CSV table of C-alpha atoms in Angstrom, one decimal:
chain,number,residue,atom,x,y,z
A,1,UNK,CA,43.4,153.2,162.3
A,2,UNK,CA,46.5,151.0,162.1
A,3,UNK,CA,50.0,152.5,162.3
A,4,UNK,CA,50.9,151.8,158.6
A,5,UNK,CA,47.6,153.4,157.5
A,6,UNK,CA,48.3,156.4,159.8
A,7,UNK,CA,51.7,156.8,158.3
A,8,UNK,CA,50.3,156.6,154.7
A,9,UNK,CA,47.5,159.0,155.5
A,10,UNK,CA,50.0,161.5,157.0
A,11,UNK,CA,52.3,161.1,154.0
A,12,UNK,CA,49.4,161.8,151.6
A,13,UNK,CA,48.3,164.9,153.6
A,14,UNK,CA,51.9,166.2,153.6
A,15,UNK,CA,52.2,165.5,149.9
A,16,UNK,CA,49.0,167.3,149.1
A,17,UNK,CA,49.9,170.3,151.2
A,18,UNK,CA,53.3,170.6,149.6
A,19,UNK,CA,51.8,170.3,146.1
A,20,UNK,CA,49.2,172.9,146.9
A,21,UNK,CA,51.8,175.3,148.2
A,22,UNK,CA,54.1,174.7,145.2
A,23,UNK,CA,51.2,175.3,142.7
A,24,UNK,CA,50.2,178.5,144.5
A,25,UNK,CA,53.8,179.8,144.2
A,26,UNK,CA,54.0,178.8,140.5
A,27,UNK,CA,50.7,180.6,139.8
A,28,UNK,CA,52.0,183.6,141.6
A,29,UNK,CA,55.1,183.7,139.3
A,30,UNK,CA,53.1,182.7,136.2
A,31,UNK,CA,53.8,186.0,134.4
A,32,UNK,CA,57.5,185.4,134.8
A,33,UNK,CA,57.7,181.6,134.2
A,34,UNK,CA,54.9,181.3,131.6
A,35,UNK,CA,52.3,178.6,131.1
A,36,UNK,CA,55.0,176.0,130.7
A,37,UNK,CA,55.4,176.1,134.5
A,38,UNK,CA,51.8,175.0,135.0
A,39,UNK,CA,52.2,172.2,132.4
A,40,UNK,CA,55.3,171.0,134.2
A,41,UNK,CA,53.5,170.9,137.5
A,42,UNK,CA,50.5,169.0,136.1
A,43,UNK,CA,52.8,166.5,134.4
A,44,UNK,CA,54.7,165.9,137.7
A,45,UNK,CA,51.4,165.6,139.6
A,46,UNK,CA,50.0,163.0,137.3
A,47,UNK,CA,53.1,160.9,137.5
A,48,UNK,CA,52.9,161.0,141.2
A,49,UNK,CA,49.2,159.9,141.1
A,50,UNK,CA,50.1,157.1,138.8
A,51,UNK,CA,53.0,155.8,140.9
A,52,UNK,CA,51.5,156.2,144.4
A,53,UNK,CA,49.4,153.0,144.5
A,54,UNK,CA,52.2,151.0,143.1
A,55,UNK,CA,54.5,152.2,145.8
A,56,UNK,CA,52.0,151.0,148.3
A,57,UNK,CA,51.7,147.7,146.6
A,58,UNK,CA,55.5,147.2,146.5
A,59,UNK,CA,55.7,147.7,150.3
A,60,UNK,CA,53.8,144.4,150.8
A,61,UNK,CA,56.1,142.3,148.6
A,62,UNK,CA,59.3,140.9,150.1
A,63,UNK,CA,62.6,141.6,148.3
A,64,UNK,CA,64.7,138.6,147.2
A,65,UNK,CA,67.7,140.5,145.9
A,66,UNK,CA,68.7,144.2,146.0
A,67,UNK,CA,71.5,146.2,144.4
A,68,UNK,CA,70.8,149.4,146.2
A,69,UNK,CA,74.3,150.5,146.8
A,70,UNK,CA,76.0,153.9,147.0
A,71,UNK,CA,76.0,154.4,143.2
A,72,UNK,CA,72.4,153.5,142.9
A,73,UNK,CA,71.4,156.0,145.7
A,74,UNK,CA,73.5,158.8,144.1
A,75,UNK,CA,71.8,158.2,140.8
A,76,UNK,CA,68.4,158.2,142.3
A,77,UNK,CA,69.2,161.4,144.2
A,78,UNK,CA,70.4,163.0,141.0
A,79,UNK,CA,67.2,162.2,139.2
A,80,UNK,CA,65.1,163.6,142.0
A,81,UNK,CA,67.3,166.7,142.1
A,82,UNK,CA,67.1,167.2,138.3
A,83,UNK,CA,63.5,166.4,137.7
A,84,UNK,CA,61.8,167.9,140.8
A,85,UNK,CA,63.9,169.9,143.2
A,86,UNK,CA,65.9,172.2,140.8
A,87,UNK,CA,62.8,172.9,138.6
A,88,UNK,CA,60.6,173.7,141.6
A,89,UNK,CA,63.3,175.8,143.2
A,90,UNK,CA,63.7,177.9,140.0
A,91,UNK,CA,60.0,178.3,139.3
A,92,UNK,CA,59.4,179.4,142.9
A,93,UNK,CA,62.4,181.7,143.4
A,94,UNK,CA,63.9,182.4,139.9
A,95,UNK,CA,67.3,181.4,141.3
A,96,UNK,CA,68.5,180.3,137.9
A,97,UNK,CA,67.1,183.2,135.9
A,98,UNK,CA,70.5,184.0,134.5
A,99,UNK,CA,70.1,180.8,132.4
A,100,UNK,CA,66.6,181.7,131.0
A,101,UNK,CA,66.1,181.9,127.3
A,102,UNK,CA,63.4,183.1,125.0
A,103,UNK,CA,61.4,180.4,123.2
A,104,UNK,CA,58.4,180.3,120.8
A,105,UNK,CA,55.1,179.2,122.1
A,106,UNK,CA,55.3,176.2,119.7
A,107,UNK,CA,57.7,174.6,122.2
A,108,UNK,CA,54.9,174.2,124.7
A,109,UNK,CA,52.9,172.3,122.1
A,110,UNK,CA,55.9,170.1,121.5
A,111,UNK,CA,56.2,169.5,125.2
A,112,UNK,CA,52.5,168.4,125.4
A,113,UNK,CA,53.2,166.0,122.5
A,114,UNK,CA,56.0,164.5,124.6
A,115,UNK,CA,54.1,164.5,127.9
A,116,UNK,CA,50.8,162.9,126.8
A,117,UNK,CA,52.3,159.7,125.3
A,118,UNK,CA,54.9,159.7,128.1
A,119,UNK,CA,52.2,159.7,130.8
A,120,UNK,CA,50.3,156.9,129.0
A,121,UNK,CA,53.5,154.8,128.7
A,122,UNK,CA,54.3,155.5,132.3
A,123,UNK,CA,50.9,154.3,133.4
A,124,UNK,CA,50.9,151.3,131.1
A,125,UNK,CA,54.4,150.2,132.3
A,126,UNK,CA,53.3,150.2,135.9
A,127,UNK,CA,50.1,148.4,135.2
A,128,UNK,CA,51.9,145.6,133.3
A,129,UNK,CA,54.6,145.2,135.9
A,130,UNK,CA,52.2,144.9,138.8
A,131,UNK,CA,53.9,143.8,142.0
A,132,UNK,CA,57.2,143.3,140.1
A,133,UNK,CA,57.8,147.1,140.1
A,134,UNK,CA,60.3,148.6,142.4
A,135,UNK,CA,61.9,152.1,142.7
A,136,UNK,CA,65.4,150.6,143.1
A,137,UNK,CA,67.2,147.7,141.5
A,138,UNK,CA,65.5,144.7,143.2
A,139,UNK,CA,64.2,141.2,142.5
A,140,UNK,CA,61.0,140.6,144.3
A,141,UNK,CA,59.8,137.3,145.7
A,142,UNK,CA,57.9,135.4,143.0
A,143,UNK,CA,59.3,137.8,140.5
A,144,UNK,CA,58.2,137.0,137.1
A,145,UNK,CA,59.6,137.8,133.6
A,146,UNK,CA,57.0,140.2,132.3
A,147,UNK,CA,56.5,139.8,128.5
A,148,UNK,CA,52.9,140.9,128.2
A,149,UNK,CA,51.3,144.2,127.3
A,150,UNK,CA,53.8,146.9,126.4
A,151,UNK,CA,56.6,144.6,127.4
A,152,UNK,CA,55.8,142.3,124.4
A,153,UNK,CA,58.0,144.5,122.2
A,154,UNK,CA,60.0,146.7,124.6
A,155,UNK,CA,62.1,145.7,127.5
A,156,UNK,CA,62.3,149.1,129.2
A,157,UNK,CA,59.1,151.1,128.4
A,158,UNK,CA,59.2,152.9,131.7
A,159,UNK,CA,62.6,154.4,130.8
A,160,UNK,CA,61.2,155.4,127.5
A,161,UNK,CA,58.3,157.1,129.2
A,162,UNK,CA,60.6,159.0,131.6
A,163,UNK,CA,62.8,160.2,128.8
A,164,UNK,CA,59.6,161.6,127.1
A,165,UNK,CA,58.5,163.2,130.4
A,166,UNK,CA,61.9,164.9,131.0
A,167,UNK,CA,62.0,165.9,127.4
A,168,UNK,CA,58.7,167.6,128.1
A,169,UNK,CA,60.3,169.3,131.1
A,170,UNK,CA,63.0,170.8,128.9
A,171,UNK,CA,60.3,172.1,126.5
A,172,UNK,CA,58.1,173.5,129.3
A,173,UNK,CA,60.8,175.3,131.4
A,174,UNK,CA,62.8,177.6,129.2
A,175,UNK,CA,65.9,177.6,131.4
A,176,UNK,CA,69.1,175.8,130.5
A,177,UNK,CA,69.6,174.5,134.1
A,178,UNK,CA,66.1,173.8,135.4
A,179,UNK,CA,64.8,172.7,132.1
A,180,UNK,CA,67.5,170.2,131.1
A,181,UNK,CA,68.5,168.9,134.5
A,182,UNK,CA,66.0,166.1,134.4
A,183,UNK,CA,67.2,164.8,131.1
A,184,UNK,CA,70.9,165.0,132.0
A,185,UNK,CA,70.4,163.2,135.4
A,186,UNK,CA,68.2,160.5,134.0
A,187,UNK,CA,70.4,160.0,131.0
A,188,UNK,CA,73.4,159.3,133.3
A,189,UNK,CA,71.3,156.9,135.3
A,190,UNK,CA,70.1,155.1,132.2
A,191,UNK,CA,73.7,154.6,130.9
A,192,UNK,CA,74.9,153.2,134.3
A,193,UNK,CA,71.9,151.4,135.5
A,194,UNK,CA,70.5,149.5,132.5
A,195,UNK,CA,73.5,147.1,132.1
A,196,UNK,CA,73.3,146.2,135.8
A,197,UNK,CA,69.6,145.7,135.7
A,198,UNK,CA,69.8,143.5,132.6
A,199,UNK,CA,72.6,141.5,134.2
A,200,UNK,CA,70.3,140.9,137.3
A,201,UNK,CA,67.5,139.8,135.0
A,202,UNK,CA,69.8,137.4,133.1
A,203,UNK,CA,71.0,136.0,136.4
A,204,UNK,CA,67.5,135.4,137.6
A,205,UNK,CA,65.8,134.1,134.4
A,206,UNK,CA,68.8,132.7,132.4
A,207,UNK,CA,68.1,131.7,128.8
A,208,UNK,CA,64.5,132.8,129.0
A,209,UNK,CA,65.7,136.4,129.3
A,210,UNK,CA,68.3,136.0,126.6
A,211,UNK,CA,65.5,134.8,124.3
A,212,UNK,CA,63.3,137.7,125.3
A,213,UNK,CA,66.1,140.1,124.5
A,214,UNK,CA,66.3,138.8,120.9
A,215,UNK,CA,62.7,139.6,120.4
A,216,UNK,CA,62.6,143.1,121.9
A,217,UNK,CA,64.4,146.4,121.8
A,218,UNK,CA,65.4,148.3,124.9
A,219,UNK,CA,63.1,151.4,124.4
A,220,UNK,CA,61.9,150.9,120.9
A,221,UNK,CA,60.5,147.8,119.2
A,222,UNK,CA,63.2,145.8,117.5
A,223,UNK,CA,63.1,146.2,113.7
A,224,UNK,CA,61.9,143.1,112.0
A,225,UNK,CA,60.6,141.5,115.2
């Protein structure tokens, strides 16, 4: 087995072991955290399964331009902290139990109604981007302006998907800190990152991108288009 394959195999094994341990701990504390904790875990697991092959694909494509600076790294860390680390820490240990609140079961249904379309949109966005997808602000070699599929009407469907998924997190985890941390962190990233990302696209594709912007909305279809 080649060295890259060995590393990928090891990373997959570690990821599965960690996810199994986390699920076991969440099930152990199910009477305290409620069924929303299981729904949160399943949502996170499916997003990881969707993204994993695209991460592998991206490793084989050279980068032409990158804006991965200190601000970008801090924003990414904040999102990981808010969407994964803080919720997992709370669900396993109850460290933020002082911020728990009572909520009707109906909120779990509302969370599912956010998570299901969010997961579909997350998958569809990755599928339409293909090798153009990257975790950070990058322009790949042979980077194309994607205007097909979900990108026909929306410029940033993946951001829309993530807002839905972190909205589901807030509805699944009834804690002011662990529940809302994903939305807060990603909202900050969205406000700071999107203007930079669109400037990179405009620099790369020029008038074609300007024309594309006139026909699409950022996260919702443009009215009348």
